[in-house]
PDB file of C-alpha atoms in Angstrom:
ATOM      1  CA  MET A   1      18.231  14.245 -23.278  1.00  0.00           C
ATOM      2  CA  LEU A   2      20.767  16.072 -21.123  1.00  0.00           C
ATOM      3  CA  HIS A   3      22.835  19.104 -22.069  1.00  0.00           C
ATOM      4  CA  LEU A   4      26.406  19.216 -20.775  1.00  0.00           C
ATOM      5  CA  ARG A   5      28.472  22.397 -20.566  1.00  0.00           C
ATOM      6  CA  LEU A   6      32.090  21.741 -19.721  1.00  0.00           C
ATOM      7  CA  ILE A   7      34.971  24.085 -18.961  1.00  0.00           C
ATOM      8  CA  VAL A   8      38.113  22.182 -19.882  1.00  0.00           C
ATOM      9  CA  PRO A   9      41.772  23.176 -19.351  1.00  0.00           C
ATOM     10  CA  ASP A  10      43.584  23.531 -22.693  1.00  0.00           C
ATOM     11  CA  SER A  11      45.812  20.575 -21.904  1.00  0.00           C
ATOM     12  CA  ARG A  12      42.841  18.213 -21.447  1.00  0.00           C
ATOM     13  CA  THR A  13      40.578  19.316 -24.298  1.00  0.00           C
ATOM     14  CA  ASP A  14      41.759  16.627 -26.724  1.00  0.00           C
ATOM     15  CA  ASP A  15      41.224  13.895 -24.111  1.00  0.00           C
ATOM     16  CA  VAL A  16      37.728  15.158 -23.310  1.00  0.00           C
ATOM     17  CA  LEU A  17      36.789  15.401 -26.991  1.00  0.00           C
ATOM     18  CA  ARG A  18      38.056  11.882 -27.592  1.00  0.00           C
ATOM     19  CA  LEU A  19      35.890  10.649 -24.727  1.00  0.00           C
ATOM     20  CA  LEU A  20      32.794  12.449 -25.983  1.00  0.00           C
ATOM     21  CA  GLU A  21      33.296  11.379 -29.595  1.00  0.00           C
ATOM     22  CA  THR A  22      33.565   7.719 -28.627  1.00  0.00           C
ATOM     23  CA  THR A  23      30.707   7.597 -26.121  1.00  0.00           C
ATOM     24  CA  VAL A  24      27.459   6.164 -27.430  1.00  0.00           C
ATOM     25  CA  GLY A  25      24.547   8.559 -26.931  1.00  0.00           C
ATOM     26  CA  VAL A  26      26.510  11.817 -27.334  1.00  0.00           C
ATOM     27  CA  THR A  27      25.624  14.276 -30.089  1.00  0.00           C
ATOM     28  CA  HIS A  28      25.607  18.007 -30.954  1.00  0.00           C
ATOM     29  CA  LEU A  29      29.239  18.491 -29.932  1.00  0.00           C
ATOM     30  CA  VAL A  30      30.399  22.133 -29.812  1.00  0.00           C
ATOM     31  CA  VAL A  31      33.875  23.466 -28.931  1.00  0.00           C
ATOM     32  CA  LEU A  32      34.583  27.124 -28.104  1.00  0.00           C
ATOM     33  CA  SER A  33      38.354  27.408 -27.885  1.00  0.00           C
ATOM     34  CA  GLY A  34      39.611  29.784 -25.195  1.00  0.00           C
ATOM     35  CA  ALA A  35      36.079  31.020 -24.377  1.00  0.00           C
ATOM     36  CA  ALA A  36      36.262  30.349 -20.636  1.00  0.00           C
ATOM     37  CA  ARG A  37      37.811  32.966 -18.345  1.00  0.00           C
ATOM     38  CA  ASP A  38      37.147  31.647 -14.818  1.00  0.00           C
ATOM     39  CA  PRO A  39      38.540  29.072 -14.826  1.00  0.00           C
ATOM     40  CA  GLN A  40      40.480  29.593 -18.019  1.00  0.00           C
ATOM     41  CA  GLY A  41      40.096  27.025 -20.746  1.00  0.00           C
ATOM     42  CA  ASP A  42      37.874  25.823 -23.551  1.00  0.00           C
ATOM     43  CA  VAL A  43      34.095  25.507 -23.390  1.00  0.00           C
ATOM     44  CA  VAL A  44      32.802  22.175 -24.628  1.00  0.00           C
ATOM     45  CA  MET A  45      29.086  21.553 -25.001  1.00  0.00           C
ATOM     46  CA  CYS A  46      27.145  18.499 -26.082  1.00  0.00           C
ATOM     47  CA  ASP A  47      23.848  16.683 -25.701  1.00  0.00           C
ATOM     48  CA  VAL A  48      23.770  13.178 -24.295  1.00  0.00           C
ATOM     49  CA  ALA A  49      21.041  10.583 -23.913  1.00  0.00           C
ATOM     50  CA  ARG A  50      19.977  10.334 -20.292  1.00  0.00           C
ATOM     51  CA  GLU A  51      20.731   6.615 -20.185  1.00  0.00           C
ATOM     52  CA  ALA A  52      24.370   7.296 -21.111  1.00  0.00           C
ATOM     53  CA  GLY A  53      24.749  10.267 -18.788  1.00  0.00           C
ATOM     54  CA  ASP A  54      25.822   8.575 -15.564  1.00  0.00           C
ATOM     55  CA  GLY A  55      28.663   6.623 -17.144  1.00  0.00           C
ATOM     56  CA  LEU A  56      29.909   9.697 -18.973  1.00  0.00           C
ATOM     57  CA  LEU A  57      29.822  11.843 -15.836  1.00  0.00           C
ATOM     58  CA  ALA A  58      31.775   9.220 -13.916  1.00  0.00           C
ATOM     59  CA  ARG A  59      34.537   9.232 -16.544  1.00  0.00           C
ATOM     60  CA  LEU A  60      34.667  13.025 -16.674  1.00  0.00           C
ATOM     61  CA  ARG A  61      35.156  13.071 -12.919  1.00  0.00           C
ATOM     62  CA  GLU A  62      37.842  10.408 -13.196  1.00  0.00           C
ATOM     63  CA  MET A  63      39.658  12.827 -15.497  1.00  0.00           C
ATOM     64  CA  GLY A  64      39.484  15.425 -12.709  1.00  0.00           C
ATOM     65  CA  LEU A  65      37.338  17.829 -14.678  1.00  0.00           C
ATOM     66  CA  ASP A  66      35.217  18.629 -11.625  1.00  0.00           C
ATOM     67  CA  THR A  67      38.322  20.041  -9.879  1.00  0.00           C
ATOM     68  CA  THR A  68      40.311  21.542 -12.747  1.00  0.00           C
ATOM     69  CA  GLY A  69      37.331  22.813 -14.728  1.00  0.00           C
ATOM     70  CA  SER A  70      33.564  22.602 -14.517  1.00  0.00           C
ATOM     71  CA  ILE A  71      30.726  20.204 -15.316  1.00  0.00           C
ATOM     72  CA  ALA A  72      27.221  21.664 -15.650  1.00  0.00           C
ATOM     73  CA  ILE A  73      24.159  19.603 -16.570  1.00  0.00           C
ATOM     74  CA  GLU A  74      20.697  20.678 -17.699  1.00  0.00           C
ATOM     75  CA  ASN A  75      17.623  18.685 -18.660  1.00  0.00           C
ATOM     76  CA  ILE A  76      16.401  19.243 -22.201  1.00  0.00           C
ATOM     77  CA  ASP A  77      12.618  19.367 -22.278  1.00  0.00           C
ATOM     78  CA  LEU A  78      12.374  19.378 -26.081  1.00  0.00           C
ATOM     79  CA  SER A  79      14.920  18.517 -28.754  1.00  0.00           C
ATOM     80  CA  LEU A  80      13.872  18.464 -32.414  1.00  0.00           C
ATOM     81  CA  SER A  81      16.793  16.672 -34.007  1.00  0.00           C
ATOM     82  CA  ARG A  82      17.255  13.418 -35.876  1.00  0.00           C
ATOM     83  CA  ARG A  83      20.746  13.197 -34.431  1.00  0.00           C
ATOM     84  CA  ALA A  84      19.301  13.399 -30.933  1.00  0.00           C
ATOM     85  CA  ASP A  85      16.772  10.688 -31.768  1.00  0.00           C
ATOM     86  CA  ARG A  86      19.538   8.481 -33.135  1.00  0.00           C
ATOM     87  CA  ALA A  87      21.703   9.078 -30.061  1.00  0.00           C
ATOM     88  CA  GLU A  88      18.862   7.976 -27.774  1.00  0.00           C
ATOM     89  CA  ASP A  89      18.253   4.887 -29.912  1.00  0.00           C
ATOM     90  CA  GLU A  90      21.944   3.927 -29.805  1.00  0.00           C
ATOM     91  CA  ALA A  91      22.274   4.366 -26.048  1.00  0.00           C
ATOM     92  CA  PRO A  92      21.525   1.201 -24.052  1.00  0.00           C
ATOM     93  CA  GLY A  93      18.381   0.967 -21.948  1.00  0.00           C
ATOM     94  CA  GLU A  94      15.578   3.478 -21.529  1.00  0.00           C
ATOM     95  CA  GLY A  95      16.081   7.050 -20.379  1.00  0.00           C
ATOM     96  CA  ALA A  96      13.181   6.811 -17.922  1.00  0.00           C
ATOM     97  CA  ASP A  97      14.947   3.943 -16.140  1.00  0.00           C
ATOM     98  CA  ALA A  98      18.368   5.599 -15.947  1.00  0.00           C
ATOM     99  CA  VAL A  99      19.649   6.900 -12.615  1.00  0.00           C
ATOM    100  CA  LEU A 100      21.909   9.937 -12.552  1.00  0.00           C
ATOM    101  CA  TRP A 101      23.610   9.280  -9.247  1.00  0.00           C
ATOM    102  CA  GLU A 102      25.383  12.631  -9.145  1.00  0.00           C
ATOM    103  CA  SER A 103      22.106  14.446  -9.735  1.00  0.00           C
ATOM    104  CA  LEU A 104      20.334  12.340  -7.117  1.00  0.00           C
ATOM    105  CA  ALA A 105      23.052  12.988  -4.551  1.00  0.00           C
ATOM    106  CA  ASP A 106      22.943  16.721  -5.250  1.00  0.00           C
ATOM    107  CA  ALA A 107      19.144  16.864  -5.045  1.00  0.00           C
ATOM    108  CA  THR A 108      18.930  14.926  -1.790  1.00  0.00           C
ATOM    109  CA  HIS A 109      21.781  16.992  -0.328  1.00  0.00           C
ATOM    110  CA  GLU A 110      19.826  20.174  -1.014  1.00  0.00           C
ATOM    111  CA  GLU A 111      16.503  18.758   0.211  1.00  0.00           C
ATOM    112  CA  SER A 112      18.066  17.465   3.433  1.00  0.00           C
ATOM    113  CA  THR A 113      19.523  20.786   4.498  1.00  0.00           C
ATOM    114  CA  LEU A 114      18.372  21.927   7.940  1.00  0.00           C
ATOM    115  CA  SER A 115      17.345  25.441   6.944  1.00  0.00           C
ATOM    116  CA  ALA A 116      14.890  27.959   8.333  1.00  0.00           C
ATOM    117  CA  THR A 117      12.623  27.380   5.325  1.00  0.00           C
ATOM    118  CA  TYR A 118      12.616  23.615   5.873  1.00  0.00           C
ATOM    119  CA  LEU A 119      11.758  24.047   9.562  1.00  0.00           C
ATOM    120  CA  ALA A 120       9.046  26.569   8.728  1.00  0.00           C
ATOM    121  CA  PHE A 121       7.342  24.276   6.209  1.00  0.00           C
ATOM    122  CA  LEU A 122       7.510  21.274   8.543  1.00  0.00           C
ATOM    123  CA  ALA A 123       6.201  23.259  11.523  1.00  0.00           C
ATOM    124  CA  LEU A 124       3.377  24.801   9.495  1.00  0.00           C
ATOM    125  CA  ALA A 125       2.428  21.410   8.062  1.00  0.00           C
ATOM    126  CA  THR A 126       2.336  19.941  11.569  1.00  0.00           C
ATOM    127  CA  MET A 127       0.155  22.787  12.848  1.00  0.00           C
ATOM    128  CA  ILE A 128      -2.259  22.359   9.937  1.00  0.00           C
ATOM    129  CA  ALA A 129      -2.394  18.646  10.731  1.00  0.00           C
ATOM    130  CA  ALA A 130      -3.065  19.517  14.390  1.00  0.00           C
ATOM    131  CA  CYS A 131      -6.155  21.405  13.294  1.00  0.00           C
ATOM    132  CA  GLY A 132      -7.116  18.425  11.181  1.00  0.00           C
ATOM    133  CA  VAL A 133      -6.862  15.870  13.994  1.00  0.00           C
ATOM    134  CA  VAL A 134      -8.731  18.042  16.493  1.00  0.00           C
ATOM    135  CA  LEU A 135     -11.518  18.790  14.021  1.00  0.00           C
ATOM    136  CA  ASP A 136     -11.403  15.229  12.632  1.00  0.00           C
ATOM    137  CA  ASN A 137     -11.097  16.792   9.177  1.00  0.00           C
ATOM    138  CA  ALA A 138      -9.513  14.532   6.567  1.00  0.00           C
ATOM    139  CA  ILE A 139      -9.115  17.411   4.078  1.00  0.00           C
ATOM    140  CA  LEU A 140      -6.836  19.288   6.463  1.00  0.00           C
ATOM    141  CA  ILE A 141      -4.837  16.106   7.030  1.00  0.00           C
ATOM    142  CA  VAL A 142      -4.289  15.672   3.284  1.00  0.00           C
ATOM    143  CA  GLY A 143      -3.304  19.331   2.966  1.00  0.00           C
ATOM    144  CA  ALA A 144      -0.782  18.993   5.766  1.00  0.00           C
ATOM    145  CA  MET A 145       0.728  15.904   4.122  1.00  0.00           C
ATOM    146  CA  ALA A 146       1.215  17.804   0.873  1.00  0.00           C
ATOM    147  CA  VAL A 147       2.931  20.723   2.628  1.00  0.00           C
ATOM    148  CA  GLY A 148       5.386  18.617   4.651  1.00  0.00           C
ATOM    149  CA  PRO A 149       8.973  18.566   3.258  1.00  0.00           C
ATOM    150  CA  GLU A 150      10.152  15.507   5.193  1.00  0.00           C
ATOM    151  CA  PHE A 151      10.583  13.213   2.184  1.00  0.00           C
ATOM    152  CA  GLY A 152      13.809  15.004   1.234  1.00  0.00           C
ATOM    153  CA  PRO A 153      15.816  13.948   4.312  1.00  0.00           C
ATOM    154  CA  VAL A 154      14.296  10.460   4.211  1.00  0.00           C
ATOM    155  CA  ALA A 155      15.401  10.065   0.584  1.00  0.00           C
ATOM    156  CA  GLY A 156      18.777  11.463   1.587  1.00  0.00           C
ATOM    157  CA  ILE A 157      19.244   8.659   4.128  1.00  0.00           C
ATOM    158  CA  SER A 158      18.408   5.999   1.518  1.00  0.00           C
ATOM    159  CA  THR A 159      20.763   7.572  -1.004  1.00  0.00           C
ATOM    160  CA  ALA A 160      23.537   7.833   1.563  1.00  0.00           C
ATOM    161  CA  LEU A 161      23.174   4.161   2.523  1.00  0.00           C
ATOM    162  CA  VAL A 162      23.436   3.003  -1.087  1.00  0.00           C
ATOM    163  CA  ARG A 163      26.295   5.364  -1.987  1.00  0.00           C
ATOM    164  CA  ARG A 164      28.041   4.837   1.354  1.00  0.00           C
ATOM    165  CA  ALA A 165      28.086   8.560   2.056  1.00  0.00           C
ATOM    166  CA  PRO A 166      28.203   9.004   5.856  1.00  0.00           C
ATOM    167  CA  ARG A 167      28.172  12.812   5.690  1.00  0.00           C
ATOM    168  CA  LEU A 168      24.944  12.839   3.679  1.00  0.00           C
ATOM    169  CA  ALA A 169      23.438  10.254   6.035  1.00  0.00           C
ATOM    170  CA  TRP A 170      24.301  12.337   9.097  1.00  0.00           C
ATOM    171  CA  ARG A 171      23.078  15.551   7.459  1.00  0.00           C
ATOM    172  CA  SER A 172      19.760  13.932   6.516  1.00  0.00           C
ATOM    173  CA  LEU A 173      19.297  12.305   9.925  1.00  0.00           C
ATOM    174  CA  VAL A 174      19.914  15.606  11.708  1.00  0.00           C
ATOM    175  CA  ALA A 175      17.437  17.408   9.439  1.00  0.00           C
ATOM    176  CA  LEU A 176      14.825  14.718  10.025  1.00  0.00           C
ATOM    177  CA  VAL A 177      15.168  14.432  13.808  1.00  0.00           C
ATOM    178  CA  VAL A 178      15.692  18.112  14.581  1.00  0.00           C
ATOM    179  CA  GLY A 179      12.962  19.077  12.123  1.00  0.00           C
ATOM    180  CA  PHE A 180      10.326  16.883  13.739  1.00  0.00           C
ATOM    181  CA  VAL A 181      11.393  17.788  17.287  1.00  0.00           C
ATOM    182  CA  VAL A 182      11.134  21.514  16.519  1.00  0.00           C
ATOM    183  CA  ALA A 183       7.834  21.065  14.662  1.00  0.00           C
ATOM    184  CA  MET A 184       6.294  19.058  17.509  1.00  0.00           C
ATOM    185  CA  VAL A 185       7.482  21.494  20.198  1.00  0.00           C
ATOM    186  CA  LEU A 186       6.036  24.431  18.253  1.00  0.00           C
ATOM    187  CA  THR A 187       2.811  22.492  17.702  1.00  0.00           C
ATOM    188  CA  CYS A 188       2.550  21.885  21.444  1.00  0.00           C
ATOM    189  CA  GLY A 189       2.772  25.643  21.974  1.00  0.00           C
ATOM    190  CA  PHE A 190       0.235  26.159  19.198  1.00  0.00           C
ATOM    191  CA  SER A 191      -2.127  23.691  20.881  1.00  0.00           C
ATOM    192  CA  TYR A 192      -1.839  25.451  24.245  1.00  0.00           C
ATOM    193  CA  PHE A 193      -2.663  28.737  22.529  1.00  0.00           C
ATOM    194  CA  MET A 194      -5.634  27.292  20.640  1.00  0.00           C
ATOM    195  CA  ASP A 195      -6.927  25.766  23.872  1.00  0.00           C
ATOM    196  CA  ALA A 196      -6.551  29.085  25.696  1.00  0.00           C
ATOM    197  CA  VAL A 197      -8.682  30.886  23.111  1.00  0.00           C
ATOM    198  CA  GLY A 198     -11.275  28.101  23.091  1.00  0.00           C
ATOM    199  CA  LEU A 199     -10.607  26.734  19.578  1.00  0.00           C
ATOM    200  CA  PHE A 200      -9.178  23.408  20.793  1.00  0.00           C
ATOM    201  CA  THR A 201     -10.848  21.433  23.588  1.00  0.00           C
ATOM    202  CA  GLU A 202      -9.940  18.224  25.372  1.00  0.00           C
ATOM    203  CA  HIS A 203     -13.344  16.810  24.460  1.00  0.00           C
ATOM    204  CA  GLN A 204     -12.490  17.081  20.749  1.00  0.00           C
ATOM    205  CA  VAL A 205      -9.219  15.219  21.224  1.00  0.00           C
ATOM    206  CA  GLU A 206     -10.639  12.500  23.480  1.00  0.00           C
ATOM    207  CA  GLY A 207     -13.962  12.117  21.661  1.00  0.00           C
ATOM    208  CA  PRO A 208     -14.730   9.849  18.694  1.00  0.00           C
ATOM    209  CA  ARG A 209     -12.686  10.728  15.604  1.00  0.00           C
ATOM    210  CA  PRO A 210     -13.662   8.237  12.889  1.00  0.00           C
ATOM    211  CA  ASN A 211     -11.772  10.079  10.130  1.00  0.00           C
ATOM    212  CA  THR A 212      -8.446  10.461  11.900  1.00  0.00           C
ATOM    213  CA  SER A 213      -8.288   7.819  14.646  1.00  0.00           C
ATOM    214  CA  PHE A 214      -6.055   5.666  12.425  1.00  0.00           C
ATOM    215  CA  ILE A 215      -3.235   8.171  13.013  1.00  0.00           C
ATOM    216  CA  TRP A 216      -2.637   7.029  16.581  1.00  0.00           C
ATOM    217  CA  GLN A 217      -3.643   3.384  16.027  1.00  0.00           C
ATOM    218  CA  PRO A 218      -0.812   2.014  13.856  1.00  0.00           C
ATOM    219  CA  ASP A 219      -0.803  -1.479  12.396  1.00  0.00           C
ATOM    220  CA  TRP A 220       1.133  -3.371   9.748  1.00  0.00           C
ATOM    221  CA  MET A 221      -0.882  -1.669   7.012  1.00  0.00           C
ATOM    222  CA  SER A 222       0.779   1.585   8.050  1.00  0.00           C
ATOM    223  CA  PHE A 223       4.162   0.044   7.288  1.00  0.00           C
ATOM    224  CA  VAL A 224       2.948  -1.489   4.007  1.00  0.00           C
ATOM    225  CA  VAL A 225       1.567   1.822   2.729  1.00  0.00           C
ATOM    226  CA  ALA A 226       4.737   3.647   3.764  1.00  0.00           C
ATOM    227  CA  PHE A 227       6.856   1.013   2.012  1.00  0.00           C
ATOM    228  CA  LEU A 228       4.897   1.322  -1.235  1.00  0.00           C
ATOM    229  CA  ALA A 229       5.011   5.117  -1.014  1.00  0.00           C
ATOM    230  CA  GLY A 230       8.764   4.949  -0.445  1.00  0.00           C
ATOM    231  CA  VAL A 231       9.215   2.924  -3.644  1.00  0.00           C
ATOM    232  CA  ALA A 232       7.069   5.372  -5.626  1.00  0.00           C
ATOM    233  CA  GLY A 233       8.839   8.410  -4.178  1.00  0.00           C
ATOM    234  CA  THR A 234      12.302   7.044  -4.926  1.00  0.00           C
ATOM    235  CA  LEU A 235      11.323   6.170  -8.488  1.00  0.00           C
ATOM    236  CA  SER A 236       9.945   9.681  -8.971  1.00  0.00           C
ATOM    237  CA  LEU A 237      13.286  11.161  -7.888  1.00  0.00           C
ATOM    238  CA  THR A 238      15.470   8.915 -10.018  1.00  0.00           C
ATOM    239  CA  SER A 239      13.290   9.160 -13.124  1.00  0.00           C
ATOM    240  CA  ALA A 240      12.745  12.937 -12.866  1.00  0.00           C
ATOM    241  CA  LYS A 241       8.965  12.378 -12.618  1.00  0.00           C
ATOM    242  CA  SER A 242       8.590  14.755  -9.695  1.00  0.00           C
ATOM    243  CA  GLY A 243       4.825  14.972 -10.075  1.00  0.00           C
ATOM    244  CA  ALA A 244       4.497  11.622  -8.325  1.00  0.00           C
ATOM    245  CA  LEU A 245       5.983  13.093  -5.148  1.00  0.00           C
ATOM    246  CA  VAL A 246       2.705  14.840  -4.361  1.00  0.00           C
ATOM    247  CA  GLY A 247       0.942  11.482  -4.337  1.00  0.00           C
ATOM    248  CA  VAL A 248       3.671  10.056  -2.137  1.00  0.00           C
ATOM    249  CA  ALA A 249       3.342  12.944   0.315  1.00  0.00           C
ATOM    250  CA  ILE A 250      -0.366  12.333   0.850  1.00  0.00           C
ATOM    251  CA  SER A 251       0.076   8.554   1.182  1.00  0.00           C
ATOM    252  CA  VAL A 252       1.993   8.500   4.454  1.00  0.00           C
ATOM    253  CA  THR A 253       1.030   9.860   7.864  1.00  0.00           C
ATOM    254  CA  THR A 254       4.349  11.212   9.126  1.00  0.00           C
ATOM    255  CA  VAL A 255       3.249  14.817   9.649  1.00  0.00           C
ATOM    256  CA  PRO A 256      -0.243  13.959  10.969  1.00  0.00           C
ATOM    257  CA  ALA A 257       1.295  11.462  13.406  1.00  0.00           C
ATOM    258  CA  ALA A 258       3.700  14.107  14.715  1.00  0.00           C
ATOM    259  CA  ALA A 259       0.803  16.555  15.047  1.00  0.00           C
ATOM    260  CA  ASN A 260      -1.430  14.114  16.907  1.00  0.00           C
ATOM    261  CA  ALA A 261       1.416  13.216  19.260  1.00  0.00           C
ATOM    262  CA  ALA A 262       1.954  16.906  20.067  1.00  0.00           C
ATOM    263  CA  VAL A 263      -1.736  17.672  20.593  1.00  0.00           C
ATOM    264  CA  ALA A 264      -2.304  14.558  22.723  1.00  0.00           C
ATOM    265  CA  PHE A 265       0.746  15.404  24.833  1.00  0.00           C
ATOM    266  CA  THR A 266      -0.626  18.855  25.642  1.00  0.00           C
ATOM    267  CA  TYR A 267      -3.766  17.217  27.081  1.00  0.00           C
ATOM    268  CA  GLY A 268      -1.840  14.521  28.939  1.00  0.00           C
ATOM    269  CA  ASP A 269      -3.100  11.671  26.771  1.00  0.00           C
ATOM    270  CA  TYR A 270       0.125   9.697  26.663  1.00  0.00           C
ATOM    271  CA  SER A 271      -1.556   6.679  25.098  1.00  0.00           C
ATOM    272  CA  GLN A 272      -2.328   8.659  21.947  1.00  0.00           C
ATOM    273  CA  THR A 273       1.105  10.259  22.127  1.00  0.00           C
ATOM    274  CA  TRP A 274       2.802   6.864  22.141  1.00  0.00           C
ATOM    275  CA  GLY A 275       0.557   5.472  19.404  1.00  0.00           C
ATOM    276  CA  SER A 276       1.165   8.481  17.183  1.00  0.00           C
ATOM    277  CA  SER A 277       4.919   8.304  17.773  1.00  0.00           C
ATOM    278  CA  THR A 278       4.869   4.628  16.814  1.00  0.00           C
ATOM    279  CA  GLN A 279       2.963   5.533  13.657  1.00  0.00           C
ATOM    280  CA  LEU A 280       5.592   8.144  12.841  1.00  0.00           C
ATOM    281  CA  GLY A 281       8.416   5.651  13.358  1.00  0.00           C
ATOM    282  CA  LEU A 282       6.740   2.959  11.242  1.00  0.00           C
ATOM    283  CA  ASN A 283       6.207   5.370   8.369  1.00  0.00           C
ATOM    284  CA  LEU A 284       9.763   6.682   8.413  1.00  0.00           C
ATOM    285  CA  ALA A 285      11.213   3.174   8.663  1.00  0.00           C
ATOM    286  CA  GLY A 286       9.041   1.925   5.802  1.00  0.00           C
ATOM    287  CA  ILE A 287      10.077   4.762   3.495  1.00  0.00           C
ATOM    288  CA  VAL A 288      13.791   4.426   4.290  1.00  0.00           C
ATOM    289  CA  ILE A 289      13.791   0.645   3.782  1.00  0.00           C
ATOM    290  CA  ALA A 290      11.791   0.914   0.569  1.00  0.00           C
ATOM    291  CA  GLY A 291      13.945   3.731  -0.794  1.00  0.00           C
ATOM    292  CA  THR A 292      17.158   1.864  -0.055  1.00  0.00           C
ATOM    293  CA  LEU A 293      15.950  -1.388  -1.627  1.00  0.00           C
ATOM    294  CA  THR A 294      14.656   0.495  -4.681  1.00  0.00           C
ATOM    295  CA  LEU A 295      17.986   2.222  -5.262  1.00  0.00           C
ATOM    296  CA  VAL A 296      19.923  -1.025  -4.789  1.00  0.00           C
ATOM    297  CA  THR A 297      17.637  -2.771  -7.288  1.00  0.00           C
ATOM    298  CA  GLN A 298      18.032   0.033  -9.820  1.00  0.00           C
ATOM    299  CA  LYS A 299      21.796  -0.039  -9.392  1.00  0.00           C
ATOM    300  CA  LEU A 300      21.951  -3.788  -9.991  1.00  0.00           C
ATOM    301  CA  LEU A 301      19.608  -3.709 -12.978  1.00  0.00           C
ATOM    302  CA  TRP A 302      21.399  -0.802 -14.634  1.00  0.00           C
ATOM    303  CA  ALA A 303      24.802  -2.427 -14.149  1.00  0.00           C
ATOM    304  CA  ARG A 304      24.073  -4.704 -17.131  1.00  0.00           C
ATOM    305  CA  HIS A 305      24.004  -1.730 -19.501  1.00  0.00           C
ATOM    306  CA  ASP A 306      27.440  -0.828 -20.777  1.00  0.00           C
ATOM    307  CA  THR A 307      27.824   2.887 -21.538  1.00  0.00           C
ATOM    308  CA  ALA A 308      31.591   2.794 -21.882  1.00  0.00           C
ATOM    309  CA  PRO A 309      33.145   4.684 -24.820  1.00  0.00           C
ATOM    310  CA  THR A 310      33.074   2.566 -27.963  1.00  0.00           C
ATOM    311  CA  PRO A 311      34.377   3.334 -31.455  1.00  0.00           C
ATOM    312  CA  ARG A 312      31.785   4.615 -33.890  1.00  0.00           C
TER     313      ARG A 312
END
């Protein structure tokens, strides 16, 4: 279930109430007349089944409520109510399959912001992965994958392609490209430092690395795994099952590939640098393609469910 808190201008309250009262899946309707001060108006609250949420939000925005008032949405973790159970039963489809496009766009917009925190996490993840590739330590590689925040901008690109949002696409692309460039440059400096103090050696990089050699030797399996991970990651975002994102993060070798490219470059091994860069590109391409196709499929499948207001 979702909880909606609306600030509605006095002149539109009746229209909003009529919409809510005739929308399948809405329950627990509360009206606080004149309670809002900034902006001024009435406060209207209700609970709505997740599967009916996207259609309702679209109609509220068509009424201009996002500009003349306010629309706030919260997830309800627990609701003990027969009315809520009945509302979910009446709403078409399953809540786990529903996509809240506004929520997805907002989440990917936030995750694809080129901020100091984002750059710090990506750089630190790449440095951890650098230690992993030099030491041929798979545990460090997995840890670096989990730390990396790069799935946000990748998901932002997929969302932007499906929603035809060029600004989000550009924002996500900038965050992705600039983020990896900065992380790899800093990792090059980190590698020079580690070599100077004797913790990294050229022999370690050029010697046999059975646990991590796959990072700079890409093949079609790299693309397949990235594609499957992209599907899983997109489903976890749209279904609010964020726990699956950890599994997605440690399924693809974006951060380790960037780290290996940086370390190999510092030692002049351009063959490994090229192979790692190819691995990075294959992984990013696989996730973007998979995410886009997943969102398109969900959009087409959900289009058969009608959540338009109907008389009760």
